[in-house]
Amino acid sequence: MKRTTLQIALCGLALATGALVAGCGGRPSPSPAPTPTLVAAIEPLAPPPMRLADVELLGAAGVDAACDAPPEANLACESDAASTRLTVNQSAATYSRWRVAWQDAQPLTGDETLALDVVASGNLSPNLYLVQQDGNRIQVPLRRFGLAEGEQTVHVPLREVRDADGNLPDFAQVNELQIVFEWADMQGTLALHGVQFASVWREPASIAPASAQLAAGLGLPLGFEAQVMADGLATMTQVDFAPQGDMLVSLQEGRVWRYHD
């Protein structure tokens, strides 16, 4: 009887002090169930928006190009990864169109210049449209920007694309451009070999032989010589020079060229 009383007393002491984890009678106490650890699901990172400036759009991922025309228009549209060839034969009573559209791209700012590398032949006078996501669009004739027969790069500064009231597009909403043959009888071909929004319009300055001869024939003081830096600036309004020697030329249409040797 005394032995049983002692065992009960020892058990009570162990539980009170917390020094023992084994229960009375020699049986181990059950281990506590493990607490589950919750791990938050990792969402995959969304790809960054496509860059539009200084990127070739023909054949680019995320860019869709297509042709369309009503049945009465005669348009042949041939495309591969590097170019598109449009063959047009239609009257002024209808239209035909080539379009290129994109989504999830960095928005345009309006400071870019659209550069179209083309080869044109025949009697073509298409219009260029900048189209916004809400469907609004503004058009300008490509002949205004120098489209002619032959191989060339047609440059269209986006800030020169305005409606009849002088309003600019909402460039942040522009997600499509179109080349549309309309309002005139047309027959010819237009091959597109490059479509790009250039952040800076750069091109080599061409010098006509007559201009070089004129500079060579100028009478100058000893130790000086004349060097032609620019040519064909019929609408020049002002000339200035930067500290490092670059020549700045403003034109009547608002463009400012920077000439660097």
Short mmCIF file of C-alpha atoms in Angstrom, two decimals:
data_model
loop_
_atom_site.label_atom_id
_atom_site.label_comp_id
_atom_site.label_asym_id
_atom_site.label_seq_id
_atom_site.Cartn_x
_atom_site.Cartn_y
_atom_site.Cartn_z
CA MET A 1 0.00 0.00 0.00
CA LYS A 2 2.83 2.38 0.73
CA ARG A 3 4.49 1.51 -2.63
CA THR A 4 1.44 2.52 -4.64
CA THR A 5 1.17 5.80 -2.82
CA LEU A 6 4.80 6.63 -3.63
CA GLN A 7 4.33 6.05 -7.35
CA ILE A 8 1.35 8.37 -7.48
CA ALA A 9 3.27 11.04 -5.61
CA LEU A 10 6.22 10.82 -8.03
CA CYS A 11 3.91 11.12 -11.01
CA GLY A 12 2.30 14.19 -9.60
CA LEU A 13 5.70 15.77 -9.04
CA ALA A 14 6.83 15.08 -12.63
CA LEU A 15 3.74 16.64 -14.16
CA ALA A 16 3.94 19.66 -11.90
CA THR A 17 7.57 20.50 -12.69
CA GLY A 18 7.44 19.69 -16.41
CA ALA A 19 10.85 18.04 -16.16
CA LEU A 20 9.71 14.66 -17.50
CA VAL A 21 7.98 13.83 -20.77
CA ALA A 22 7.29 10.16 -19.94
CA GLY A 23 4.08 9.34 -18.18
CA CYS A 24 3.56 7.06 -15.22
CA GLY A 25 3.81 3.35 -15.68
CA GLY A 26 6.76 3.66 -18.14
CA ARG A 27 4.69 4.51 -21.29
CA PRO A 28 5.96 7.40 -23.49
CA SER A 29 3.59 10.30 -24.07
CA PRO A 30 2.37 10.72 -27.68
CA SER A 31 4.39 13.12 -29.89
CA PRO A 32 2.53 16.27 -30.89
CA ALA A 33 1.18 16.26 -34.44
CA PRO A 34 3.35 18.41 -36.81
CA THR A 35 1.90 21.78 -37.75
CA PRO A 36 1.49 22.05 -41.56
CA THR A 37 3.51 24.82 -43.20
CA LEU A 38 1.62 26.87 -45.78
CA VAL A 39 3.68 27.90 -48.84
CA ALA A 40 2.29 30.71 -50.96
CA ALA A 41 1.92 29.85 -54.65
CA ILE A 42 4.40 31.74 -56.83
CA GLU A 43 2.70 33.45 -59.74
CA PRO A 44 4.70 33.35 -62.99
CA LEU A 45 6.02 36.75 -64.01
CA ALA A 46 4.20 38.30 -66.92
CA PRO A 47 6.45 38.94 -69.92
CA PRO A 48 7.43 42.60 -70.32
CA PRO A 49 5.51 44.56 -72.95
CA MET A 50 6.95 44.48 -76.44
CA ARG A 51 9.21 47.37 -77.37
CA LEU A 52 8.02 49.27 -80.43
CA ALA A 53 10.79 51.81 -80.99
CA ASP A 54 13.73 50.67 -83.13
CA VAL A 55 12.25 47.19 -83.67
CA GLU A 56 11.50 45.66 -87.08
CA LEU A 57 7.76 44.96 -87.05
CA LEU A 58 7.57 42.72 -90.12
CA GLY A 59 7.60 39.16 -88.82
CA ALA A 60 7.98 40.21 -85.17
CA ALA A 61 6.37 38.13 -82.42
CA GLY A 62 3.13 39.68 -81.18
CA VAL A 63 2.59 41.61 -84.41
CA ASP A 64 -0.17 40.64 -86.86
CA ALA A 65 -0.13 41.73 -90.51
CA ALA A 66 -2.92 41.14 -93.02
CA CYS A 67 -4.52 42.42 -96.23
CA ASP A 68 -8.20 42.96 -96.93
CA ALA A 69 -10.33 44.37 -99.73
CA PRO A 70 -13.94 44.11 -100.98
CA PRO A 71 -14.64 41.72 -103.88
CA GLU A 72 -14.65 44.51 -106.47
CA ALA A 73 -11.07 45.52 -105.62
CA ASN A 74 -8.22 43.69 -107.26
CA LEU A 75 -5.50 43.21 -104.64
CA ALA A 76 -2.83 40.52 -104.58
CA CYS A 77 -1.08 40.24 -101.23
CA GLU A 78 2.04 38.06 -101.00
CA SER A 79 3.97 37.82 -97.72
CA ASP A 80 6.89 35.98 -96.22
CA ALA A 81 8.82 36.45 -92.99
CA ALA A 82 10.80 39.42 -94.31
CA SER A 83 8.57 41.32 -96.71
CA THR A 84 5.10 41.91 -98.16
CA ARG A 85 4.28 42.63 -101.80
CA LEU A 86 1.02 44.39 -102.68
CA THR A 87 -0.19 44.39 -106.29
CA VAL A 88 -3.06 46.85 -106.80
CA ASN A 89 -5.39 47.36 -109.76
CA GLN A 90 -8.54 49.21 -108.77
CA SER A 91 -10.78 52.17 -109.42
CA ALA A 92 -11.56 55.15 -107.20
CA ALA A 93 -14.92 53.57 -106.31
CA THR A 94 -13.34 51.00 -103.99
CA TYR A 95 -10.37 50.45 -101.71
CA SER A 96 -7.80 47.88 -100.63
CA ARG A 97 -5.72 47.82 -97.47
CA TRP A 98 -2.70 46.40 -95.70
CA ARG A 99 -2.60 46.60 -91.92
CA VAL A 100 -0.20 45.73 -89.11
CA ALA A 101 -1.41 45.60 -85.49
CA TRP A 102 0.10 44.82 -82.09
CA GLN A 103 -0.99 44.32 -78.47
CA ASP A 104 0.78 44.48 -75.08
CA ALA A 105 3.44 46.86 -76.35
CA GLN A 106 5.14 49.88 -74.86
CA PRO A 107 3.09 52.88 -75.99
CA LEU A 108 4.32 55.28 -78.62
CA THR A 109 5.21 58.78 -77.46
CA GLY A 110 4.81 60.65 -80.74
CA ASP A 111 8.51 61.50 -80.90
CA GLU A 112 9.19 58.49 -83.15
CA THR A 113 9.52 58.53 -86.94
CA LEU A 114 7.88 55.77 -88.96
CA ALA A 115 10.39 54.40 -91.48
CA LEU A 116 8.99 52.37 -94.40
CA ASP A 117 11.53 50.58 -96.60
CA VAL A 118 9.64 50.17 -99.88
CA VAL A 119 9.99 49.53 -103.58
CA ALA A 120 7.16 51.19 -105.52
CA SER A 121 6.15 51.07 -109.17
CA GLY A 122 3.16 52.23 -111.19
CA ASN A 123 0.56 54.82 -110.28
CA LEU A 124 0.11 54.46 -106.52
CA SER A 125 -0.93 57.14 -104.03
CA PRO A 126 -1.88 55.34 -100.79
CA ASN A 127 -2.81 56.91 -97.47
CA LEU A 128 -1.21 56.05 -94.16
CA TYR A 129 -3.52 55.66 -91.14
CA LEU A 130 -2.62 55.59 -87.45
CA VAL A 131 -5.41 53.68 -85.68
CA GLN A 132 -6.22 53.88 -81.97
CA GLN A 133 -7.68 51.15 -79.76
CA ASP A 134 -11.04 52.97 -79.69
CA GLY A 135 -11.21 52.90 -83.50
CA ASN A 136 -10.35 56.55 -84.09
CA ARG A 137 -7.82 57.05 -86.85
CA ILE A 138 -5.99 59.86 -88.64
CA GLN A 139 -4.70 59.60 -92.20
CA VAL A 140 -2.01 61.35 -94.22
CA PRO A 141 -1.02 60.77 -97.87
CA LEU A 142 2.31 58.99 -98.23
CA ARG A 143 3.21 61.08 -101.27
CA ARG A 144 3.47 64.07 -98.93
CA PHE A 145 6.43 62.33 -97.32
CA GLY A 146 8.19 61.51 -100.56
CA LEU A 147 6.71 58.22 -101.79
CA ALA A 148 7.71 57.85 -105.44
CA GLU A 149 8.64 55.10 -107.86
CA GLY A 150 11.73 53.09 -107.05
CA GLU A 151 13.50 51.83 -103.92
CA GLN A 152 13.44 54.22 -100.99
CA THR A 153 12.84 54.75 -97.28
CA VAL A 154 9.78 56.88 -96.59
CA HIS A 155 10.05 58.72 -93.26
CA VAL A 156 6.90 59.92 -91.49
CA PRO A 157 7.51 61.87 -88.25
CA LEU A 158 4.54 60.94 -86.07
CA ARG A 159 4.00 64.52 -84.91
CA GLU A 160 3.31 65.47 -88.53
CA VAL A 161 0.31 63.10 -88.61
CA ARG A 162 -2.61 65.42 -87.85
CA ASP A 163 -6.28 65.64 -88.77
CA ALA A 164 -7.87 68.53 -90.67
CA ASP A 165 -8.14 70.55 -87.45
CA GLY A 166 -4.49 70.03 -86.54
CA ASN A 167 -5.19 67.45 -83.83
CA LEU A 168 -2.64 64.73 -83.10
CA PRO A 169 -3.54 61.08 -82.42
CA ASP A 170 -3.51 59.80 -78.85
CA PHE A 171 -0.17 58.08 -79.39
CA ALA A 172 -0.44 56.00 -76.20
CA GLN A 173 -3.58 54.37 -77.69
CA VAL A 174 -2.22 53.73 -81.20
CA ASN A 175 -1.97 49.97 -81.79
CA GLU A 176 -2.28 49.67 -85.55
CA LEU A 177 -1.16 51.28 -88.78
CA GLN A 178 -2.70 50.85 -92.20
CA ILE A 179 -1.68 51.57 -95.77
CA VAL A 180 -4.90 52.13 -97.73
CA PHE A 181 -5.36 52.53 -101.47
CA GLU A 182 -8.48 54.68 -101.94
CA TRP A 183 -10.10 57.71 -103.61
CA ALA A 184 -8.21 57.28 -106.91
CA ASP A 185 -7.67 54.90 -109.80
CA MET A 186 -4.48 53.00 -109.03
CA GLN A 187 -2.39 50.32 -110.67
CA GLY A 188 1.03 49.18 -109.52
CA THR A 189 3.00 47.35 -106.85
CA LEU A 190 4.28 48.28 -103.42
CA ALA A 191 6.82 45.96 -101.80
CA LEU A 192 7.39 46.51 -98.07
CA HIS A 193 10.79 45.34 -96.83
CA GLY A 194 10.87 47.12 -93.49
CA VAL A 195 8.47 48.81 -91.06
CA GLN A 196 9.95 50.45 -88.00
CA PHE A 197 9.26 53.24 -85.51
CA ALA A 198 12.69 54.89 -85.23
CA SER A 199 13.41 56.75 -81.99
CA VAL A 200 15.80 59.01 -83.93
CA TRP A 201 15.64 59.73 -87.66
CA ARG A 202 19.19 59.22 -88.95
CA GLU A 203 20.39 59.10 -92.52
CA PRO A 204 23.57 60.09 -94.38
CA ALA A 205 23.57 63.55 -95.94
CA SER A 206 23.78 63.29 -99.72
CA ILE A 207 25.79 65.96 -101.54
CA ALA A 208 25.14 66.74 -105.19
CA PRO A 209 28.23 67.15 -107.43
CA ALA A 210 27.14 70.69 -108.28
CA SER A 211 27.17 71.66 -104.58
CA ALA A 212 30.66 70.22 -104.11
CA GLN A 213 31.88 72.16 -107.16
CA LEU A 214 30.32 75.35 -105.81
CA ALA A 215 32.16 74.94 -102.48
CA ALA A 216 35.45 74.22 -104.26
CA GLY A 217 35.14 77.39 -106.34
CA LEU A 218 34.56 79.81 -103.46
CA GLY A 219 37.24 82.45 -102.92
CA LEU A 220 38.40 82.17 -99.30
CA PRO A 221 41.22 83.69 -97.24
CA LEU A 222 44.45 81.76 -97.02
CA GLY A 223 44.19 78.82 -94.63
CA PHE A 224 40.40 78.38 -95.02
CA GLU A 225 38.44 75.86 -97.05
CA ALA A 226 34.72 75.29 -97.68
CA GLN A 227 33.21 71.90 -96.96
CA VAL A 228 29.64 70.96 -97.88
CA MET A 229 27.68 69.51 -94.93
CA ALA A 230 24.12 69.59 -96.27
CA ASP A 231 22.29 69.88 -99.55
CA GLY A 232 18.76 70.31 -100.84
CA LEU A 233 17.55 72.54 -97.98
CA ALA A 234 15.21 74.68 -100.06
CA THR A 235 12.92 75.43 -97.08
CA MET A 236 15.70 76.34 -94.63
CA THR A 237 14.80 79.17 -92.24
CA GLN A 238 17.72 79.35 -89.77
CA VAL A 239 21.21 77.93 -89.21
CA ASP A 240 23.08 77.66 -85.92
CA PHE A 241 26.09 75.74 -84.64
CA ALA A 242 26.46 73.69 -81.47
CA PRO A 243 29.63 74.18 -79.32
CA GLN A 244 31.18 70.97 -80.67
CA GLY A 245 30.66 72.13 -84.27
CA ASP A 246 27.44 70.33 -85.26
CA MET A 247 25.22 72.37 -87.55
CA LEU A 248 21.53 72.85 -86.64
CA VAL A 249 19.11 73.72 -89.45
CA SER A 250 15.41 74.53 -89.02
CA LEU A 251 12.97 74.07 -91.90
CA GLN A 252 9.63 75.70 -92.68
CA GLU A 253 7.62 72.56 -91.85
CA GLY A 254 9.00 72.61 -88.30
CA ARG A 255 11.72 69.99 -88.58
CA VAL A 256 15.17 70.64 -87.12
CA TRP A 257 18.11 68.71 -88.58
CA ARG A 258 21.39 68.19 -86.77
CA TYR A 259 24.34 67.65 -89.11
CA HIS A 260 27.41 65.94 -87.71
CA ASP A 261 30.63 65.27 -89.61
#
